[in-house]
PDB file of C-alpha atoms and ligand atoms in Angstrom:
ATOM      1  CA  UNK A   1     -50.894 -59.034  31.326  1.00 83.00           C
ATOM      2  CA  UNK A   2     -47.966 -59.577  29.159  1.00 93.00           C
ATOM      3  CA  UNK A   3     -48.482 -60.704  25.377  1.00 96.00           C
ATOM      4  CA  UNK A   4     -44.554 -62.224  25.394  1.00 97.00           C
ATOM      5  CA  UNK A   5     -42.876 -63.621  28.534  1.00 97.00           C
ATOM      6  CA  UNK A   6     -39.533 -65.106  27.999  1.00 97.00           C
ATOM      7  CA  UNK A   7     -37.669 -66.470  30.549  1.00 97.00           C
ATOM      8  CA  UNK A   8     -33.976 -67.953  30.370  1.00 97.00           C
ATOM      9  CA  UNK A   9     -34.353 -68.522  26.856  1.00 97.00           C
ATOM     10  CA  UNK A  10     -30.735 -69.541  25.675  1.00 96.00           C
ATOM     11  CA  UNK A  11     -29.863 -70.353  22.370  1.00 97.00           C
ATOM     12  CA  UNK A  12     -26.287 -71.264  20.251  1.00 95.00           C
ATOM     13  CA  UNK A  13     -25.708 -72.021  16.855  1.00 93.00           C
ATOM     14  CA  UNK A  14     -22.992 -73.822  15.479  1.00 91.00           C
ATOM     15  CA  UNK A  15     -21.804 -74.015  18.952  1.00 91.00           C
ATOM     16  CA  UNK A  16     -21.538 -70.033  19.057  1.00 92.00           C
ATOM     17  CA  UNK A  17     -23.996 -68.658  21.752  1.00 94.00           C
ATOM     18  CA  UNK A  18     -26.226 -66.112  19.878  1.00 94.00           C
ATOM     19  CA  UNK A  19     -29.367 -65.996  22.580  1.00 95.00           C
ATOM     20  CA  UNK A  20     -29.139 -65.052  26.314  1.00 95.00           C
ATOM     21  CA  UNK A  21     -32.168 -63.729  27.785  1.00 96.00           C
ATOM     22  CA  UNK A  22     -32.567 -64.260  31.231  1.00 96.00           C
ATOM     23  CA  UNK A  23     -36.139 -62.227  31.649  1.00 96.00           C
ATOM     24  CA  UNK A  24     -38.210 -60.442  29.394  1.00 96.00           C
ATOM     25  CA  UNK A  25     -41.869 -59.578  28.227  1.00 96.00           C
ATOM     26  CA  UNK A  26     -43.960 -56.916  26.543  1.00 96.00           C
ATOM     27  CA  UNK A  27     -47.624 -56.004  27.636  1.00 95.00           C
ATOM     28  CA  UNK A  28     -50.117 -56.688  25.567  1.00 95.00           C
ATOM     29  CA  UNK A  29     -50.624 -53.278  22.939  1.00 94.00           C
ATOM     30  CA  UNK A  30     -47.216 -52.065  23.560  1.00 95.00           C
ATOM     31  CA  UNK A  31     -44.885 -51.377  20.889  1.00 95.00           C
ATOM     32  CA  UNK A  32     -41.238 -52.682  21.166  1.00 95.00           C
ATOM     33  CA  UNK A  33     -37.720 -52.279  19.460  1.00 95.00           C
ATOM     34  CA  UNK A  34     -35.751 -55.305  19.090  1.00 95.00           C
ATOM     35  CA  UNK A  35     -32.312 -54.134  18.787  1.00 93.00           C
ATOM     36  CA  UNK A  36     -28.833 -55.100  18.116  1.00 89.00           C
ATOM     37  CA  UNK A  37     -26.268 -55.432  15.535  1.00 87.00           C
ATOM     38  CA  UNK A  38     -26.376 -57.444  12.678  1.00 86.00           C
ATOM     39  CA  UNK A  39     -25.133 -61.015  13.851  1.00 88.00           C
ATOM     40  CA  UNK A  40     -27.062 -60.320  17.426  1.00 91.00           C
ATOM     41  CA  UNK A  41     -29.803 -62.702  17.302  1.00 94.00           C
ATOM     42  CA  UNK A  42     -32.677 -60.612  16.302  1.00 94.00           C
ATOM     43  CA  UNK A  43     -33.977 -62.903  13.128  1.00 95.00           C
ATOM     44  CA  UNK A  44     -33.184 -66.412  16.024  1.00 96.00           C
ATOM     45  CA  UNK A  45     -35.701 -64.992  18.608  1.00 97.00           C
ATOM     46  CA  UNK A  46     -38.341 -63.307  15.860  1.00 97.00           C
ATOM     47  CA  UNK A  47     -38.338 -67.567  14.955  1.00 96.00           C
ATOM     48  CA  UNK A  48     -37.819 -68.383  18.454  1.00 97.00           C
ATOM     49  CA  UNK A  49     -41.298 -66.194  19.348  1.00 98.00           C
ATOM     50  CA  UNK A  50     -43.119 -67.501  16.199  1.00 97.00           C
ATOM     51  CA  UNK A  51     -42.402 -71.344  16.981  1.00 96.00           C
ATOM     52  CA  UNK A  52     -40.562 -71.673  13.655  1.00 96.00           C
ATOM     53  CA  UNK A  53     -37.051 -72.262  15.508  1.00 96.00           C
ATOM     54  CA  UNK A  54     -36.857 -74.377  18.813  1.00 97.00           C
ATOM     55  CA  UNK A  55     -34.576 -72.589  21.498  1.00 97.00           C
ATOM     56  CA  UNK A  56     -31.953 -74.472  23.035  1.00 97.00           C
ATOM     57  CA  UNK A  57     -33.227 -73.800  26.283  1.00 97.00           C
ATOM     58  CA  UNK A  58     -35.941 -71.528  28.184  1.00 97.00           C
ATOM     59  CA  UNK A  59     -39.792 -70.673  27.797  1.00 97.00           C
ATOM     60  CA  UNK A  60     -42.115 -68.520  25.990  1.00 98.00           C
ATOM     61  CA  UNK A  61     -45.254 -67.762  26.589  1.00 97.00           C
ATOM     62  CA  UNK A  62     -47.048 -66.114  24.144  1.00 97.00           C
ATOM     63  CA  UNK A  63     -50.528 -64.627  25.481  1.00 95.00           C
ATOM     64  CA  UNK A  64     -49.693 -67.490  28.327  1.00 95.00           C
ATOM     65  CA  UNK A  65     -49.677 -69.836  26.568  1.00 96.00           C
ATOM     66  CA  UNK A  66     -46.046 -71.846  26.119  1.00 97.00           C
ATOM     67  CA  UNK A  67     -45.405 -71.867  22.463  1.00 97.00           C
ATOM     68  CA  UNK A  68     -42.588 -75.035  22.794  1.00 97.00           C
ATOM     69  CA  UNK A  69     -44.628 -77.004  25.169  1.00 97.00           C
ATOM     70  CA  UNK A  70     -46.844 -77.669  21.943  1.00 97.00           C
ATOM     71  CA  UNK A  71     -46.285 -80.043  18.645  1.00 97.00           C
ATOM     72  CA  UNK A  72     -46.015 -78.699  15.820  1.00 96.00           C
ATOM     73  CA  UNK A  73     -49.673 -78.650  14.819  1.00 94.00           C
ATOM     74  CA  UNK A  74     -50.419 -76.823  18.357  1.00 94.00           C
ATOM     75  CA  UNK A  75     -47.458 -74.103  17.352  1.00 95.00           C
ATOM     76  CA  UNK A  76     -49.218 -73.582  13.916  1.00 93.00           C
ATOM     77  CA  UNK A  77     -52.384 -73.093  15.521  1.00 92.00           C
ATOM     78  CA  UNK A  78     -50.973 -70.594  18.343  1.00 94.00           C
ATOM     79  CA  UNK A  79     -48.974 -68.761  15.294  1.00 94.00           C
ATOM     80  CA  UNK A  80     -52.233 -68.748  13.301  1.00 91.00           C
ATOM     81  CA  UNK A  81     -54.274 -67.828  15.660  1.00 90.00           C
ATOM     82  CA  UNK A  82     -51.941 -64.613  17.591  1.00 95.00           C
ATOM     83  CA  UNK A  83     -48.936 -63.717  15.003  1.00 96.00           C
ATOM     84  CA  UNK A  84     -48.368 -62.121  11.988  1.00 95.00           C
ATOM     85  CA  UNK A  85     -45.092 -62.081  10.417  1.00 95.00           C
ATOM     86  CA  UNK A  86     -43.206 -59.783   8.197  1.00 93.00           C
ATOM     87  CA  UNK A  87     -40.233 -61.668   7.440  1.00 91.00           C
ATOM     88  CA  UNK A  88     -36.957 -60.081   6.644  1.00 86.00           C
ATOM     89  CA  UNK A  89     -37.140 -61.471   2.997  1.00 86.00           C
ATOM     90  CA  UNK A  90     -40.841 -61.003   3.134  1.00 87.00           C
ATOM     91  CA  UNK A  91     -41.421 -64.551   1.275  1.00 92.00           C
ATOM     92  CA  UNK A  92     -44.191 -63.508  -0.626  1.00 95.00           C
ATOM     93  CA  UNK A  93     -44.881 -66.600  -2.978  1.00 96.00           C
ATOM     94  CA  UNK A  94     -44.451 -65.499  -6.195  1.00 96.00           C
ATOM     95  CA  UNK A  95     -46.553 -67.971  -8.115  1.00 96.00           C
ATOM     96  CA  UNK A  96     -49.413 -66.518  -6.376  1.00 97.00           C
ATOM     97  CA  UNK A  97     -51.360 -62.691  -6.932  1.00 97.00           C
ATOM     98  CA  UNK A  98     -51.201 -60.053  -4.042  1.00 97.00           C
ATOM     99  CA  UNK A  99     -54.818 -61.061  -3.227  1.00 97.00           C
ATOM    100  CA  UNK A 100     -54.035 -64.868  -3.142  1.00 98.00           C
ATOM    101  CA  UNK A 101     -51.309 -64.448  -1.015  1.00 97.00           C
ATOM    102  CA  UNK A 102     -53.438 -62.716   1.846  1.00 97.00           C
ATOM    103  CA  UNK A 103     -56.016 -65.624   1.553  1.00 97.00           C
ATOM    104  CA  UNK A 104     -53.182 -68.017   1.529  1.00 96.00           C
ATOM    105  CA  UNK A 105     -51.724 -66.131   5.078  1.00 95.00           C
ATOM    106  CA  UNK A 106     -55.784 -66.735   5.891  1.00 95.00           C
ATOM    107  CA  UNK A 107     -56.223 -70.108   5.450  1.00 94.00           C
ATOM    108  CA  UNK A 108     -52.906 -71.168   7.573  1.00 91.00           C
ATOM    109  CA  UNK A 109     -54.265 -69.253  10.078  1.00 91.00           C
ATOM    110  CA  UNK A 110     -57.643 -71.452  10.045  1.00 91.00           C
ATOM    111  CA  UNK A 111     -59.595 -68.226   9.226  1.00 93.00           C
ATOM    112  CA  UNK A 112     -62.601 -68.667   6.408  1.00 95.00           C
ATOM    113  CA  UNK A 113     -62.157 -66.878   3.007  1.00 96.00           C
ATOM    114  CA  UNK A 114     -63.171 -63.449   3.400  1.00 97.00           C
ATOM    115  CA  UNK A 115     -62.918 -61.553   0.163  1.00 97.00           C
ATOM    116  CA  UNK A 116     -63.582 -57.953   2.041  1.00 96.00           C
ATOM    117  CA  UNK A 117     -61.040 -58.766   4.643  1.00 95.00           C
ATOM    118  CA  UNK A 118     -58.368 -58.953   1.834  1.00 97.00           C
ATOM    119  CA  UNK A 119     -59.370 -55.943  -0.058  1.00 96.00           C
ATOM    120  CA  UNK A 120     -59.852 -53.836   3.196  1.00 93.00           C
ATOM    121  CA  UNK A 121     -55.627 -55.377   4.020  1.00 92.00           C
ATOM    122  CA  UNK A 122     -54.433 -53.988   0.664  1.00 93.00           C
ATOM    123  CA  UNK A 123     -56.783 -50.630   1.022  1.00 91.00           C
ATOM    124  CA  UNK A 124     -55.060 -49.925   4.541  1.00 87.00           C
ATOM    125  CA  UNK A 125     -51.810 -50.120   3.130  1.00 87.00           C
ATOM    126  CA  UNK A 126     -52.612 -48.382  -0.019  1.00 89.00           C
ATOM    127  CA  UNK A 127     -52.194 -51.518  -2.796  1.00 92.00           C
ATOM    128  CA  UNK A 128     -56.191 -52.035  -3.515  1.00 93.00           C
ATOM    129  CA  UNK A 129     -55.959 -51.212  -6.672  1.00 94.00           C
ATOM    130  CA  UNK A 130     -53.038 -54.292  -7.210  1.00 94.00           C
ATOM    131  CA  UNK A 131     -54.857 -57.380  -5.971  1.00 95.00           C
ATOM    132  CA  UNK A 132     -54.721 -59.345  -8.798  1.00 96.00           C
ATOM    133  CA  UNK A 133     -50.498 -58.276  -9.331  1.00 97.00           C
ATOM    134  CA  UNK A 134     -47.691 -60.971  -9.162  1.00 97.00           C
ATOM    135  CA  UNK A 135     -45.166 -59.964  -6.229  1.00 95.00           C
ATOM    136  CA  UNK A 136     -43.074 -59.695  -9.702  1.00 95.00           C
ATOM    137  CA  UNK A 137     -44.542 -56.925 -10.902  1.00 95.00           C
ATOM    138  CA  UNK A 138     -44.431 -55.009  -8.033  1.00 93.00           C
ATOM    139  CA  UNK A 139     -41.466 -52.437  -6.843  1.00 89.00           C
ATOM    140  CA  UNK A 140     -39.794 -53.487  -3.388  1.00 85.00           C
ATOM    141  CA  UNK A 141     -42.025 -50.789  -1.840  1.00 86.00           C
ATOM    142  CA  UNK A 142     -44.625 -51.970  -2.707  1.00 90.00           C
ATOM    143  CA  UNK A 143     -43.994 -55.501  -2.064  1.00 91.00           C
ATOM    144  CA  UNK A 144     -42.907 -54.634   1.488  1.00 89.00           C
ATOM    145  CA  UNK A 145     -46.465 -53.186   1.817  1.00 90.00           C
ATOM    146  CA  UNK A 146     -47.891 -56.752   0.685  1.00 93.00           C
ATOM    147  CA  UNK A 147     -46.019 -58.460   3.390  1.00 93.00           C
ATOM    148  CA  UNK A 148     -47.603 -55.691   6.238  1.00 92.00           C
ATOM    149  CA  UNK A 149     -51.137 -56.451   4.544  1.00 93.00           C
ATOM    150  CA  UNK A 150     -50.656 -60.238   4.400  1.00 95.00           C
ATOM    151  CA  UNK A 151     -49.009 -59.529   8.107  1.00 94.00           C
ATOM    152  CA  UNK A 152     -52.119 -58.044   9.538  1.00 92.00           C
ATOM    153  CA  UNK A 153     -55.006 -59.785   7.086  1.00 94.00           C
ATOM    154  CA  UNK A 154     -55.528 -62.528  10.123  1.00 94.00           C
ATOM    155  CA  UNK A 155     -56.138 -59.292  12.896  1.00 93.00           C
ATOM    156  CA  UNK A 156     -53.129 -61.046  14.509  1.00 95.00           C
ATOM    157  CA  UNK A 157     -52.439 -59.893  18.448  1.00 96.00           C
ATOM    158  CA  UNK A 158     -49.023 -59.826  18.054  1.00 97.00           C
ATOM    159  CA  UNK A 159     -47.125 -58.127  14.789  1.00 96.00           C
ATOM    160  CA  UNK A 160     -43.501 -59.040  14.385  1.00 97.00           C
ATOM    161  CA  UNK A 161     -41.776 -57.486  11.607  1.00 95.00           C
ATOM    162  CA  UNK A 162     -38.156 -58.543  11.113  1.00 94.00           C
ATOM    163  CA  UNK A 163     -35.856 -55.315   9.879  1.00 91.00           C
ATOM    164  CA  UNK A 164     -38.473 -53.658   7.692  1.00 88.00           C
ATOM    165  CA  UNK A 165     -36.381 -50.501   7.160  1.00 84.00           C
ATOM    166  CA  UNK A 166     -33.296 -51.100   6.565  1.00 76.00           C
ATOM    167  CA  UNK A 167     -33.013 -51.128   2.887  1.00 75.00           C
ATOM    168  CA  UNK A 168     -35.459 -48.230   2.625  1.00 78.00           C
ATOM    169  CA  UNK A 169     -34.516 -44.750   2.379  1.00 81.00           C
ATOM    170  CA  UNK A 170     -35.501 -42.097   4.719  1.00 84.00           C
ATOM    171  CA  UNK A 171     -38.928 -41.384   3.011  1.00 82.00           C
ATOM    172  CA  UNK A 172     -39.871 -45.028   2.667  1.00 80.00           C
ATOM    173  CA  UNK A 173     -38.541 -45.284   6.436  1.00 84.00           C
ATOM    174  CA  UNK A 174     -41.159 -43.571   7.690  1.00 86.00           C
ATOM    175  CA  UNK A 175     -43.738 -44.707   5.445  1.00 84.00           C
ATOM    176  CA  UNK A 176     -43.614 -48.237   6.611  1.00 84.00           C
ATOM    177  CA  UNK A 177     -42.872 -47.529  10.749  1.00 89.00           C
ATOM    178  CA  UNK A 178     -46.139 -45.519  10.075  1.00 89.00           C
ATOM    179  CA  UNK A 179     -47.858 -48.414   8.428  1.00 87.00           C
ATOM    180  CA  UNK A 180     -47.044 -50.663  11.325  1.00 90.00           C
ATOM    181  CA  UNK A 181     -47.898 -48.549  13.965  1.00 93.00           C
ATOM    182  CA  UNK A 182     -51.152 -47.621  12.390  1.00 89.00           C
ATOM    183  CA  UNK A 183     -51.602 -51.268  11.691  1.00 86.00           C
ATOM    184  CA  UNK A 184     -50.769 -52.298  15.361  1.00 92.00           C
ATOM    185  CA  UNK A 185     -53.113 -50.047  15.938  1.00 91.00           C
ATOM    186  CA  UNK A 186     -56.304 -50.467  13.700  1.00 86.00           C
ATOM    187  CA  UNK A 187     -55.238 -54.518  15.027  1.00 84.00           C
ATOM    188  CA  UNK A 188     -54.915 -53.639  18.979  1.00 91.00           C
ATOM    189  CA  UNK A 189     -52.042 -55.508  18.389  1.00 95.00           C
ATOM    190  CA  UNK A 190     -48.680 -55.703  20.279  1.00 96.00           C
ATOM    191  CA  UNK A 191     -45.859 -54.472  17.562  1.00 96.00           C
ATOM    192  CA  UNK A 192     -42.432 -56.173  17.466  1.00 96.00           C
ATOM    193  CA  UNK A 193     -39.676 -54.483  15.223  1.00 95.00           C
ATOM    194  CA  UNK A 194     -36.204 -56.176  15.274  1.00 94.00           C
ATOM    195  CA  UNK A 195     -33.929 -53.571  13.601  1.00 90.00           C
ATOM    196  CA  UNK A 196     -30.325 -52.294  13.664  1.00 85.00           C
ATOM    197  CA  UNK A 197     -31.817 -49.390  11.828  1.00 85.00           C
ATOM    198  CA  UNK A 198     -31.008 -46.292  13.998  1.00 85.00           C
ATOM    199  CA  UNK A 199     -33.726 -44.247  12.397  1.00 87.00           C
ATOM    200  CA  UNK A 200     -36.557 -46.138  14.399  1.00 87.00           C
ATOM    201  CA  UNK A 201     -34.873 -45.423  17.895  1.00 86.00           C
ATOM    202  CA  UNK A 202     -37.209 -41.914  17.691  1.00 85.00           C
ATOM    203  CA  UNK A 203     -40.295 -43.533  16.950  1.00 86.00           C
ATOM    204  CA  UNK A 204     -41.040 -46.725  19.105  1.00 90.00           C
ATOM    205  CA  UNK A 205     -39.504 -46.210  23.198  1.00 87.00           C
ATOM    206  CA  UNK A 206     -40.181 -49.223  24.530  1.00 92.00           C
ATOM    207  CA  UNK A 207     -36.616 -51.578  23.386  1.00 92.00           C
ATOM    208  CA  UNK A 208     -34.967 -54.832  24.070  1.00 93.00           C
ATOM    209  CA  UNK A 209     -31.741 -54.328  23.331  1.00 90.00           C
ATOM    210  CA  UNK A 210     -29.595 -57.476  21.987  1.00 91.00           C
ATOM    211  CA  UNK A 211     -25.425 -57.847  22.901  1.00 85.00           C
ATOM    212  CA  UNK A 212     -23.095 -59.555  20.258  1.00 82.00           C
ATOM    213  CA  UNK A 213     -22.534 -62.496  22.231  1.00 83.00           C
ATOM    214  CA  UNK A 214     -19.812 -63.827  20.135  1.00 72.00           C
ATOM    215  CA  UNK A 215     -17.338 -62.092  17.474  1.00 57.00           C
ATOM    216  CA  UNK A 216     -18.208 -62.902  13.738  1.00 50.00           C
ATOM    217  CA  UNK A 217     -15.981 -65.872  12.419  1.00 46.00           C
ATOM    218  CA  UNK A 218     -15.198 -66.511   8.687  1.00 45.00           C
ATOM    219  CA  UNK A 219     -16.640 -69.827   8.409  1.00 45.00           C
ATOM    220  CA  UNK A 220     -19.096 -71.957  10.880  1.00 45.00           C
ATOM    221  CA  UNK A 221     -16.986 -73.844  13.050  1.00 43.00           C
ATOM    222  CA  UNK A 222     -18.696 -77.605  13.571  1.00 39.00           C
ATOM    223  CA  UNK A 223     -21.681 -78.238  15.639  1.00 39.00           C
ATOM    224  CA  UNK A 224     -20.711 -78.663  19.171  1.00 36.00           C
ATOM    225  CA  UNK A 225     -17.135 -76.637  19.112  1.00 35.00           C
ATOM    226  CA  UNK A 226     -17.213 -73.617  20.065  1.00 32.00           C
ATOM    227  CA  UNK A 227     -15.883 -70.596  18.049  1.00 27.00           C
TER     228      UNK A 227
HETATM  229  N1  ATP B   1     -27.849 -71.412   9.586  1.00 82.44           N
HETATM  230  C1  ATP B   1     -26.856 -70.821  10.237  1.00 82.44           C
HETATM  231  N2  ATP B   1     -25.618 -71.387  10.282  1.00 82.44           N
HETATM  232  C2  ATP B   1     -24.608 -70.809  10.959  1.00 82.44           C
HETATM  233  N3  ATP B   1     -24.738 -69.639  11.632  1.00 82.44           N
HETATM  234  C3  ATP B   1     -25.930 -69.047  11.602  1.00 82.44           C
HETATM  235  C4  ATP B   1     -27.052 -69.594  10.920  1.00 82.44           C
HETATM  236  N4  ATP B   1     -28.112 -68.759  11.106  1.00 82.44           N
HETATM  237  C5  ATP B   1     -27.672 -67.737  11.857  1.00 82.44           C
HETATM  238  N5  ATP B   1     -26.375 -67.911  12.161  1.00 82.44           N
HETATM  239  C6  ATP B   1     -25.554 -67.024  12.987  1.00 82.44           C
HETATM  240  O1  ATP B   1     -26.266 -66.743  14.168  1.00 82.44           O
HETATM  241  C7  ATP B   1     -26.070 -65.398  14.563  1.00 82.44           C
HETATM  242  C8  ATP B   1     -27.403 -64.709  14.754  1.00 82.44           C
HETATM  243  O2  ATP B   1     -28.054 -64.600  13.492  1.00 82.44           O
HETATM  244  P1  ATP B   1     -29.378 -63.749  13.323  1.00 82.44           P
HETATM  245  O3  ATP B   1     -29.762 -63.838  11.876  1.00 82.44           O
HETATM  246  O4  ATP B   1     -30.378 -64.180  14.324  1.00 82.44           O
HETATM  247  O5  ATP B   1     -28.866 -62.284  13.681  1.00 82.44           O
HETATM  248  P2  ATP B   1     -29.536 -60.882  13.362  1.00 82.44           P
HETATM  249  O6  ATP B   1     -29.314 -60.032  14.564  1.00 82.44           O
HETATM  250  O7  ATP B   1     -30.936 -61.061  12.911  1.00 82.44           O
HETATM  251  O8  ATP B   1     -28.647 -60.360  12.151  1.00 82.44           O
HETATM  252  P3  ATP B   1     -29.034 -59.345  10.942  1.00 82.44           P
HETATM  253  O9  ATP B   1     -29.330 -58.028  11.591  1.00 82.44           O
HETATM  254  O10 ATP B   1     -27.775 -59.315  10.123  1.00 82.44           O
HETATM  255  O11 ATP B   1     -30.192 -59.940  10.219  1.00 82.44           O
HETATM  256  C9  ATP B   1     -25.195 -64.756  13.488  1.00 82.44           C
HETATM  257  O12 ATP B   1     -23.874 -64.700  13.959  1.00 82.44           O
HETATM  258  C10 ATP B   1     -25.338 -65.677  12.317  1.00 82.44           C
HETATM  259  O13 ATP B   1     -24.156 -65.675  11.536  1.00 82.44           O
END
């Protein structure tokens, strides 16, 4: 059974299309390549699947269930309850420690405090030793690992990391499309990597790949004209 369905999910912004899917899902436990170049969409449907942004048109169906038939309670719940997130910018909230900030990801999911879930997060991905850090005291590395561990700390079913390697060289690269797929796995989750980063093309087969659907402008034209 599919863990993401999507089906004529359209979207524009700024009157500029940016989404045109007709058809498209992922089995459960697969591992998938979002692709495209930057500008393509990739960061619109990562919020489109997570219920954070509302597509202009379409349906997705997220383990069957259709995340933008629900409020926004219901989408909280589904996005608690099946997704973790690492976001392109990671957001880790830097008023709180590492091991705050994986309790935090556990209470919006509705999960109880679990003190050995944390710790055995920030073990996986090497950091147990930095639980009680601020995200400003740790190197970009290492805060990229944070957002995997806070990513995967709710055993999420589906993973959906939003370009984790592009500002990473080669060595750190591989570190962290290793940490995801052993993640994924140790998770039985289904693993969803939007990239333009050509270096994960060898690593993860299965690929949706995005078009530019309209050329860059310099400025936003108005809502409602398009570019
Ligand atoms: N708030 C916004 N206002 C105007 N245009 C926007 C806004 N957010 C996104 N866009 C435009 O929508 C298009 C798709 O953006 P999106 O971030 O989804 O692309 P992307 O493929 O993730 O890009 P990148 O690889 O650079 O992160 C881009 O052309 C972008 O400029």
């Amino acid at each position: 059974m599919p863990l993401i369905e999507v089906d004529g999910l359209r979207h524009a912004i700024a009157g500029r299309p940016v989404l045109d899917i007709p058809h498209w899902s992922v089995e459960a436990g697969r591992h998938c390549l979002l692709l495209g170049p930057s500008g393509s969409g990739k960061t619109t449907l990562i919020h489109a699947l997570a219920g954070l942004k509302r597509p202009d048109q379409g349906r997705i169906l997220l383990d069957g269930q259709a995340m933008w038939d629900l409020n926004a309670a219901g989408r909280d719940r589904l996005r608690g309850r099946l997704i973790g997130i690492v976001f392109q910018t990671l957001h880790l909230v830097p008023a709180l420690d590492v091991g705050q900030n994986l309790h935090l990801a556990r209470w919006l999911a509705g999960l109880p405090r679990d003190a050995r879930a944390v710790a055995q997060a920030l073990d996986r991905v090497g950091l147990g030793a930095r639980l009680s850090a601020k995200p400003e005291h740790l190197s970009q590395g290492e805060k990229q690992r944070v957002a995997i561990a806070r990513a995967v700390v709710t055993a999420p079913k589906l993973i959906l990391a939003d370009e984790p390697t592009s500002a990473l060289d080669d060595e750190n690269c591989g570190l962290v499309l290793d940490l995801l797929l052993e993640q994924a796995t140790v998770c039985g989750a289904t693993l969803l990597v939007a990239t333009h980063d050509e270096r994960t093309r060898a690593r993860i087969t299965d690929r949706l790949e995005l078009p530019k659907l309209s050329a860059p402008v310099g400025r936003a034209p108005k809502e409602g004209h398009a570019a």
